[in-house]
Coordinates of C-alpha atoms and ligand atoms in Angstrom, one line a residue:
X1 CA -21.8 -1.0 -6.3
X2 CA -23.5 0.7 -3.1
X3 CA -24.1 -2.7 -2.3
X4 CA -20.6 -3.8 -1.6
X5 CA -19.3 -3.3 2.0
X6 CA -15.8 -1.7 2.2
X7 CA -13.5 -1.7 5.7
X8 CA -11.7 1.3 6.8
X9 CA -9.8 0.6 10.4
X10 CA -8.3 4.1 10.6
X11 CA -9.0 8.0 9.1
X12 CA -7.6 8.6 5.5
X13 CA -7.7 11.1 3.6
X14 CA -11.0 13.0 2.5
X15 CA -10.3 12.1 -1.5
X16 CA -10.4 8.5 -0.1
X17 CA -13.4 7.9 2.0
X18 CA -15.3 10.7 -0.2
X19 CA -14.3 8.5 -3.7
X20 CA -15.3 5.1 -1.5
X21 CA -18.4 6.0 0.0
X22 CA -19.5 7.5 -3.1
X23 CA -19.4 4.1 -4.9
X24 CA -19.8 1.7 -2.3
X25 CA -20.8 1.1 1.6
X26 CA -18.1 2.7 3.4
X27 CA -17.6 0.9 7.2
X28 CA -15.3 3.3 9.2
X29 CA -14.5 0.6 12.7
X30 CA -12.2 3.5 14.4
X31 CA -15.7 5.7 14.6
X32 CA -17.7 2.9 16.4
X33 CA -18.0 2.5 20.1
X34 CA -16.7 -0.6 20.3
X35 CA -14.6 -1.0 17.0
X36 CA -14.1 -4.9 17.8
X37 CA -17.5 -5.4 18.7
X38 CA -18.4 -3.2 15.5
X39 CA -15.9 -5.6 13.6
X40 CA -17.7 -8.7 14.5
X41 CA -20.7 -7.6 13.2
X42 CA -19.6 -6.5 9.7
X43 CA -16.8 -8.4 9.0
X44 CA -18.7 -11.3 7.5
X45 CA -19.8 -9.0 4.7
X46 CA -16.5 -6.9 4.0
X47 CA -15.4 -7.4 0.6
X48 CA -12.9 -4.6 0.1
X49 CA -10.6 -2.9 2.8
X50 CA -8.8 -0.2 2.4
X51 CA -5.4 -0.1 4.3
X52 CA -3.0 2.4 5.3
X53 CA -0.5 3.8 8.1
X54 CA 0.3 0.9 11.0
X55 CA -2.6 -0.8 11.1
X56 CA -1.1 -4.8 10.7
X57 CA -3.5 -7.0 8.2
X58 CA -2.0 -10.3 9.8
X59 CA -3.5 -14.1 9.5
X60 CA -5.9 -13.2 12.5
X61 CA -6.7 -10.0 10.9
X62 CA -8.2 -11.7 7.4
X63 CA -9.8 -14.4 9.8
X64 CA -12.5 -12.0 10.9
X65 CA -12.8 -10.8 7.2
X66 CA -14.4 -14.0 5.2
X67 CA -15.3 -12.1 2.3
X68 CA -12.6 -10.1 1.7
X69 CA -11.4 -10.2 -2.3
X70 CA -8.9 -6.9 -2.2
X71 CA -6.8 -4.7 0.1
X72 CA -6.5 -1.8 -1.4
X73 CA -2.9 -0.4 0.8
X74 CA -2.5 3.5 0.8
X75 CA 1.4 3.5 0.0
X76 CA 4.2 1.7 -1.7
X77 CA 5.6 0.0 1.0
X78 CA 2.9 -2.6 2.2
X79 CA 5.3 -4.4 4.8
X80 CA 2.1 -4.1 7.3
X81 CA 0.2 -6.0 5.5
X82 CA 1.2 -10.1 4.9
X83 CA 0.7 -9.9 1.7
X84 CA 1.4 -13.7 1.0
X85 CA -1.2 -14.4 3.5
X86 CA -3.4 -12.9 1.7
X87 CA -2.6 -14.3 -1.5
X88 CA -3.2 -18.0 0.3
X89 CA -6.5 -17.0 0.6
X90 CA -6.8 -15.5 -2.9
X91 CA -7.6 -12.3 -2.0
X92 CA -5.7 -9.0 -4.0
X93 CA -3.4 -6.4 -2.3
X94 CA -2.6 -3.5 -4.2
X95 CA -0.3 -0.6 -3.5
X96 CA 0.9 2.9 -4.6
X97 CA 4.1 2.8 -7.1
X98 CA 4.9 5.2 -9.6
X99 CA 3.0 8.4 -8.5
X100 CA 5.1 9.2 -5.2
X101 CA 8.6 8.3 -7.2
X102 CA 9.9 11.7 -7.8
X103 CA 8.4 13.1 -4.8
X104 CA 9.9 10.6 -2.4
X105 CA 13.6 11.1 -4.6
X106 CA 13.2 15.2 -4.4
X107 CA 13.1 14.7 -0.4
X108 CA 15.6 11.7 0.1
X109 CA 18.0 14.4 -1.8
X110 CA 17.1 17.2 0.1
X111 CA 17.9 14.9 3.5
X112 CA 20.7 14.3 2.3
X113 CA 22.1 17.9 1.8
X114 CA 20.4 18.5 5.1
X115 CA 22.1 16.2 6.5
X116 CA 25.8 16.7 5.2
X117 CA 25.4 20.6 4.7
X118 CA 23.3 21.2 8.8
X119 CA 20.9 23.1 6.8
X120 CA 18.2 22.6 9.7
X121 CA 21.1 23.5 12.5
X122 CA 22.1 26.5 10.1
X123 CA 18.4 27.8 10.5
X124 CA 18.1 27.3 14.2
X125 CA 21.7 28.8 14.3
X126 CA 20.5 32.4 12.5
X127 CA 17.4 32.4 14.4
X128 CA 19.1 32.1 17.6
X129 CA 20.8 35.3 17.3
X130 CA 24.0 33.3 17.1
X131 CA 25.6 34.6 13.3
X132 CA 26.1 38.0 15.1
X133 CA 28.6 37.2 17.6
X134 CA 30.4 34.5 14.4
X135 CA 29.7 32.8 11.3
X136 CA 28.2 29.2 11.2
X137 CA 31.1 26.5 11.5
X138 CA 32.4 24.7 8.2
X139 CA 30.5 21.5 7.4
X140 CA 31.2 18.4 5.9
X141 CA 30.7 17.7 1.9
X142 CA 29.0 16.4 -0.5
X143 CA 31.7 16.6 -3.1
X144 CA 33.8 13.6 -3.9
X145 CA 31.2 11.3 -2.2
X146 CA 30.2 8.0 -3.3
X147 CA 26.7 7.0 -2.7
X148 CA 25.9 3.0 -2.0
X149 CA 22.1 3.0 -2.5
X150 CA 20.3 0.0 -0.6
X151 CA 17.6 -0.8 -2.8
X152 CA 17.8 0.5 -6.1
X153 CA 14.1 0.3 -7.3
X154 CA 11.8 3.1 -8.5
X155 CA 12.7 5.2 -5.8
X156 CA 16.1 4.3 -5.9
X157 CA 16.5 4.7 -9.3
X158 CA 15.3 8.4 -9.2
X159 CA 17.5 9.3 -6.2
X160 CA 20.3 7.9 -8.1
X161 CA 19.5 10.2 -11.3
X162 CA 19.6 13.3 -9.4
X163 CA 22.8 12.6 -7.6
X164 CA 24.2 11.6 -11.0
X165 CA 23.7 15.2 -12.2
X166 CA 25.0 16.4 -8.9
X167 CA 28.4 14.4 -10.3
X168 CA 28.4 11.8 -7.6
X169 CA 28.9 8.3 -8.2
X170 CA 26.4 5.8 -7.8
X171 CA 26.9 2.2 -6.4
X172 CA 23.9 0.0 -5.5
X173 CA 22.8 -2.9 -3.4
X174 CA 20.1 -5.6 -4.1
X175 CA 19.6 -8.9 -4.6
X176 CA 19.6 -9.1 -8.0
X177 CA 22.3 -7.6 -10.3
X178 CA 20.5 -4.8 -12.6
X179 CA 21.9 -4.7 -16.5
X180 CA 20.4 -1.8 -17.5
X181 CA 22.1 0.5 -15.0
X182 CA 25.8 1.7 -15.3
X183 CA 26.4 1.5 -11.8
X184 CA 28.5 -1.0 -9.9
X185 CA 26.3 -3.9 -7.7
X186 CA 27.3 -5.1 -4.8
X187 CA 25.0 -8.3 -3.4
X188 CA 27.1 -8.0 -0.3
X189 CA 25.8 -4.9 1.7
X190 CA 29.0 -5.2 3.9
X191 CA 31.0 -4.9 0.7
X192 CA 29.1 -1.8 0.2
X193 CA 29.5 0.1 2.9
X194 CA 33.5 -0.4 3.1
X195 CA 33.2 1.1 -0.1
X196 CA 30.8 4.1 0.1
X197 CA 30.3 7.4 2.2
X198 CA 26.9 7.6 2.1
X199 CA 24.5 4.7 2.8
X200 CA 21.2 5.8 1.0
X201 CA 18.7 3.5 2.1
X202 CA 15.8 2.9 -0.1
X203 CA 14.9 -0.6 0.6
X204 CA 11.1 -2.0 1.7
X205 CA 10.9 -3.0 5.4
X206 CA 9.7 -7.3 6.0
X207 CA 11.6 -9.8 7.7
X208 CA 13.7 -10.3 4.7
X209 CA 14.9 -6.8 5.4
X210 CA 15.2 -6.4 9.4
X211 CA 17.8 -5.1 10.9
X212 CA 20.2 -5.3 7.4
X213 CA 22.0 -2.1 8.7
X214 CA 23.2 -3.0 11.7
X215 CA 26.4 -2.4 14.1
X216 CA 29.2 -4.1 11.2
X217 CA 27.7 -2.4 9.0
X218 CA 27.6 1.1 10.4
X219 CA 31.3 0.1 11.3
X220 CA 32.0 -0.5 7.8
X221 CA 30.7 2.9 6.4
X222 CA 33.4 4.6 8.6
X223 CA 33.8 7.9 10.8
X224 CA 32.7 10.1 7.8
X225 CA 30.1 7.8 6.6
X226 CA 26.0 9.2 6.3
X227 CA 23.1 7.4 6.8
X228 CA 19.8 8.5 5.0
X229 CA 16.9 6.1 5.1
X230 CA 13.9 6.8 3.7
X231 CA 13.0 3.0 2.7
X232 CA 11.2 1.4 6.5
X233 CA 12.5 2.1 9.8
X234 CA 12.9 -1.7 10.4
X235 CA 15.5 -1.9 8.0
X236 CA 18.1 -0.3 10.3
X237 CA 18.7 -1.5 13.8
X238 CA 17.9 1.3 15.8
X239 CA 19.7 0.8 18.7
X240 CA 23.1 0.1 16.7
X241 CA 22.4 3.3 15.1
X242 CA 22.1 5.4 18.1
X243 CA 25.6 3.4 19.4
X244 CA 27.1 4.7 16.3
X245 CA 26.3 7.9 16.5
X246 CA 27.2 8.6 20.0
X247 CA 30.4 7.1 19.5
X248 CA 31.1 8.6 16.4
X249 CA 31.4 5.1 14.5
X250 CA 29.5 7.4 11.5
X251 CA 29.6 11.2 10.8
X252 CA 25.4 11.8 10.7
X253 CA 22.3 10.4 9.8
X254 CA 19.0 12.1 7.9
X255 CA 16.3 9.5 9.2
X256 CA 12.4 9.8 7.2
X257 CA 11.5 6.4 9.0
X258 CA 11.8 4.8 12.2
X259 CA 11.0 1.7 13.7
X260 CA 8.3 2.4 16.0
X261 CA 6.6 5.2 14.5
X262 CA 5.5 7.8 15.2
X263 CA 7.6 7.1 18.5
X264 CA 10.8 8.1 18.0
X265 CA 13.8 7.4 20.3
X266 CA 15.1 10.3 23.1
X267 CA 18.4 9.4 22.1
X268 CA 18.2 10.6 18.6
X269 CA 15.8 13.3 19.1
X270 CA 18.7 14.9 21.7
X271 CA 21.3 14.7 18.9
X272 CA 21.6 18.1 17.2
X273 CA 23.8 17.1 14.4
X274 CA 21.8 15.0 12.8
X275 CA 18.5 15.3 11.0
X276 CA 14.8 13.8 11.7
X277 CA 11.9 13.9 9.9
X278 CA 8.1 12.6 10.3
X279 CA 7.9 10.4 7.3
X280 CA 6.9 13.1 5.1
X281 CA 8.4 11.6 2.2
X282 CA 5.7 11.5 0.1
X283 CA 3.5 14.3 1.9
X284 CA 2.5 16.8 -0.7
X285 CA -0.9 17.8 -1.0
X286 CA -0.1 17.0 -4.9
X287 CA 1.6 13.4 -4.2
X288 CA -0.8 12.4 -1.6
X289 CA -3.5 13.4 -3.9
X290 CA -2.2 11.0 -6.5
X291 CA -2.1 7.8 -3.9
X292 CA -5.3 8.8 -2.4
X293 CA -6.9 8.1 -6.0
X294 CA -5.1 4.8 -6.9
X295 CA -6.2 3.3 -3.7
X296 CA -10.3 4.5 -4.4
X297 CA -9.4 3.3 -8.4
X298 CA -8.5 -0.2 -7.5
X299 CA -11.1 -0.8 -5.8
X300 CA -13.2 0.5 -8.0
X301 CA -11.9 -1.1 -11.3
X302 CA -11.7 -4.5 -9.1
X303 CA -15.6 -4.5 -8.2
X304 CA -16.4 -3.7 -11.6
X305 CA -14.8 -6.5 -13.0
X306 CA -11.9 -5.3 -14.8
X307 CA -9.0 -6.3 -12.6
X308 CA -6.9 -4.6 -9.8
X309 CA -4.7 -1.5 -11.5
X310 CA -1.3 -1.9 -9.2
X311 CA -1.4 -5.4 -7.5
X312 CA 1.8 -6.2 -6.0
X313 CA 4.3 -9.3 -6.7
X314 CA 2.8 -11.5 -4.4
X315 CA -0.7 -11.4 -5.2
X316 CA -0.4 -11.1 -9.1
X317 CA -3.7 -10.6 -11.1
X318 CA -3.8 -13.3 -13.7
X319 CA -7.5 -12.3 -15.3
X320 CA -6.8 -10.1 -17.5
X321 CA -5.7 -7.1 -18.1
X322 CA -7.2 -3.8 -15.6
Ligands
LIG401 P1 10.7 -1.1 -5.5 O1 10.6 -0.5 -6.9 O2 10.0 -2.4 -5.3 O3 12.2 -1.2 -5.1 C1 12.6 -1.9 -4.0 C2 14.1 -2.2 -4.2 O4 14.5 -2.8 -3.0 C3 14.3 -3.2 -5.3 O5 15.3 -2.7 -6.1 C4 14.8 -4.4 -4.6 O6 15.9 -5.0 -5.4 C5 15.3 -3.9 -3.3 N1 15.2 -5.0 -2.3 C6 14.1 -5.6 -1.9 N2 14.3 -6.6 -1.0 C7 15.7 -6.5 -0.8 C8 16.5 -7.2 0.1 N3 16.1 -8.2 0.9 N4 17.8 -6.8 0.1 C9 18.3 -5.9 -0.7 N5 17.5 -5.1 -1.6 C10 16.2 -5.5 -1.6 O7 10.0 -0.1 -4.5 P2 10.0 1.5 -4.5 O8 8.8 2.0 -5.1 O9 11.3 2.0 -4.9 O10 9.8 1.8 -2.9 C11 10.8 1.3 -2.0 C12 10.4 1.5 -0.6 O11 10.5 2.9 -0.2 C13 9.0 1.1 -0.2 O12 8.9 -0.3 0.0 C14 8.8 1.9 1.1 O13 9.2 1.1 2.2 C15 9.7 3.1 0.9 N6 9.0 4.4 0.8 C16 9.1 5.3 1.7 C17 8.5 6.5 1.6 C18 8.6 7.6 2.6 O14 7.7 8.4 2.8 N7 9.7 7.7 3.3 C19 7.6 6.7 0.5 C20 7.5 5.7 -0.4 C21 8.2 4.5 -0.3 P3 16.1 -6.6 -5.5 O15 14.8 -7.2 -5.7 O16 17.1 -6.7 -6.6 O17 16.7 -7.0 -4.2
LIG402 C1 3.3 6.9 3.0 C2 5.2 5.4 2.3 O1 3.6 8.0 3.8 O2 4.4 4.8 0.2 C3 5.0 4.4 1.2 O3 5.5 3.3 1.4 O4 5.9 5.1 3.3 C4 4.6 6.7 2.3 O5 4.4 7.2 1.0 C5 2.7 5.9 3.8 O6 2.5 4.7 3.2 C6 1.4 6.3 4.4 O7 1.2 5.8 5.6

């Protein structure tokens, strides 16, 4: 297959460029000179490209790549890339499901008794000398909560087990009604939050999704309402967030995404009660592992004729099984 010509726009992991340039003709555009220029000149031959982070694969994007017959995304979420775009032009995108579930659940829990419990202000707290002169001040609960999860897909699904054994109950959000799950659905995310304490969002970003949490919203969730989002940044409006916060429309919030990462806004990173984190979601060594191979695997089981292994909805693989 060495003489297929794979796209890489931006670094990615060692398993990933090692597994591709091992079976095909790895073309890495960040490294060049000129990586527009360097795009030009290859483009016409790319056949696979493997995606990942913010780089946007837009209309203009697949105009320069002719050839293309899969996008291979690094990641579950594939909101940067427009997928049904792609699928216009018949070319694959696949994604990551499945191996980053648990991981991604394990940390949207943790965030969330992070979040309600100040374990993060507790450390700084000790380390700051402070537990000699008193004790650290009672925080909120997690007892007696109701969760409203936005989004109750794989990941969803797994945050929802574990705060079942925690004894919480569950209440979900989505478009469709789910009859295989014993918790209440809402398809009105307003009716949710009036309902809930805690706002777990778990949803992909898209248009279909912008801005879905927004001012009413956080209004609705109430002065001891939480916010956790580990679904896309774009999901929650930022700036009615920030509003919220300040005025203390909601109790907290334990953010994993943002909207313009990795920039995160002054006004949240000078609030000390609530908690932030890089989008490490997934970021084990061991999870990260797991993605890294599905994205070298698709492409390789697509150029060998046996089908993409995890297309996603909109570009659906119709030949056969992988
Ligand atoms: P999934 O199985 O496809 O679940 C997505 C859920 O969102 C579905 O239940 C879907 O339900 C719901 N949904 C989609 N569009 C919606 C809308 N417009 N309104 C309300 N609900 C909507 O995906 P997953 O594997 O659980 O991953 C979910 C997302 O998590 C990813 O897309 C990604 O953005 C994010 N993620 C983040 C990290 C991290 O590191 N923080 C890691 C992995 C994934 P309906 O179809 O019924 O609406
Ligand atoms: C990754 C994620 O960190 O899978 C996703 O949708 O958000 C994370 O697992 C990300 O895709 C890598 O950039």
């Amino acid at each position: 297959m060495k003489n297929i010509d794979v796209l890489m726009t931006a670094p990615m992991m060692p398993l990933i460029t090692n597994g591709i340039s091992e079976a095909f003709t790895l073309h890495r555009s960040w490294e060049a000179p000129d990586p527009e220029a360097f795009l030009d000149e290859v483009g016409p031959r790319i056949r696979g490209l493997a995606a990942g982070g913010h780089v946007k694969v837009d209309a203009a994007f697949l105009d320069r790549l002719p050839k293309l017959e899969i996008i291979s995304n690094f990641g579950v979420g594939y909101d940067s890339i427009d997928a049904i775009e792609a699928g216009r032009r018949g070319i694959i995108v696949t994604n990551t499901p499945d191996v980053l579930t648990d991981e991604v659940a394990d940390l949207a829990v943790g965030l969330l008794i992070c979040t309600v419990r100040e374990l993060p202000q507790s450390d700084r707290y000790l380390r700051a000398g402070k537990w000699l002169e008193k004790p650290y001040p009672l925080t909120a609960t997690l007892r007696g909560r109701r969760i409203g999860v936005l989004g109750l897909g794989r990941i969803g699904k797994a945050i929802a087990r574990r705060l079942d054994a925690f004894g919480l109950e569950i209440v979900y959000c989505g478009r469709t009604r789910q009859n295989d799950v014993p918790y209440r659905h809402y398809p009105s995310l307003l009716d949710m939050a009036r309902d809930v304490d805690v706002l777990m969002c778990v949803a992909p970003g898209g248009p279909a999704t912008k801005h879905m949490v927004n001012a009413e919203v956080l209004e609705a969730l109430g002065p001891s309402g939480i916010l956790i989002n580990v679904g896309r940044g774009s999901v929650v409006d930022e700036k009615a967030l920030i509003e919220a916060l300040k005025s203390k429309t909601i109790l907290s919030a334990g953010l994993d995404v943002f909207e313009d990462e990795p920039r995160v806004p002054a006004e949240l990173i000078a609030m000390d009660h609530i908690v932030l984190l890089p989008h490490v979601g997934s970021a084990s060594v061991h999870t990260r592992s797991l993605m890294g191979q599905l994205v070298v695997d698709n492409l390789i089981s697509w150029f060998s004729g046996k089908g993409p292994i995890t297309p996603v909805a909109e570009t659906p693989w119709t030949g056969g099984a992988a």
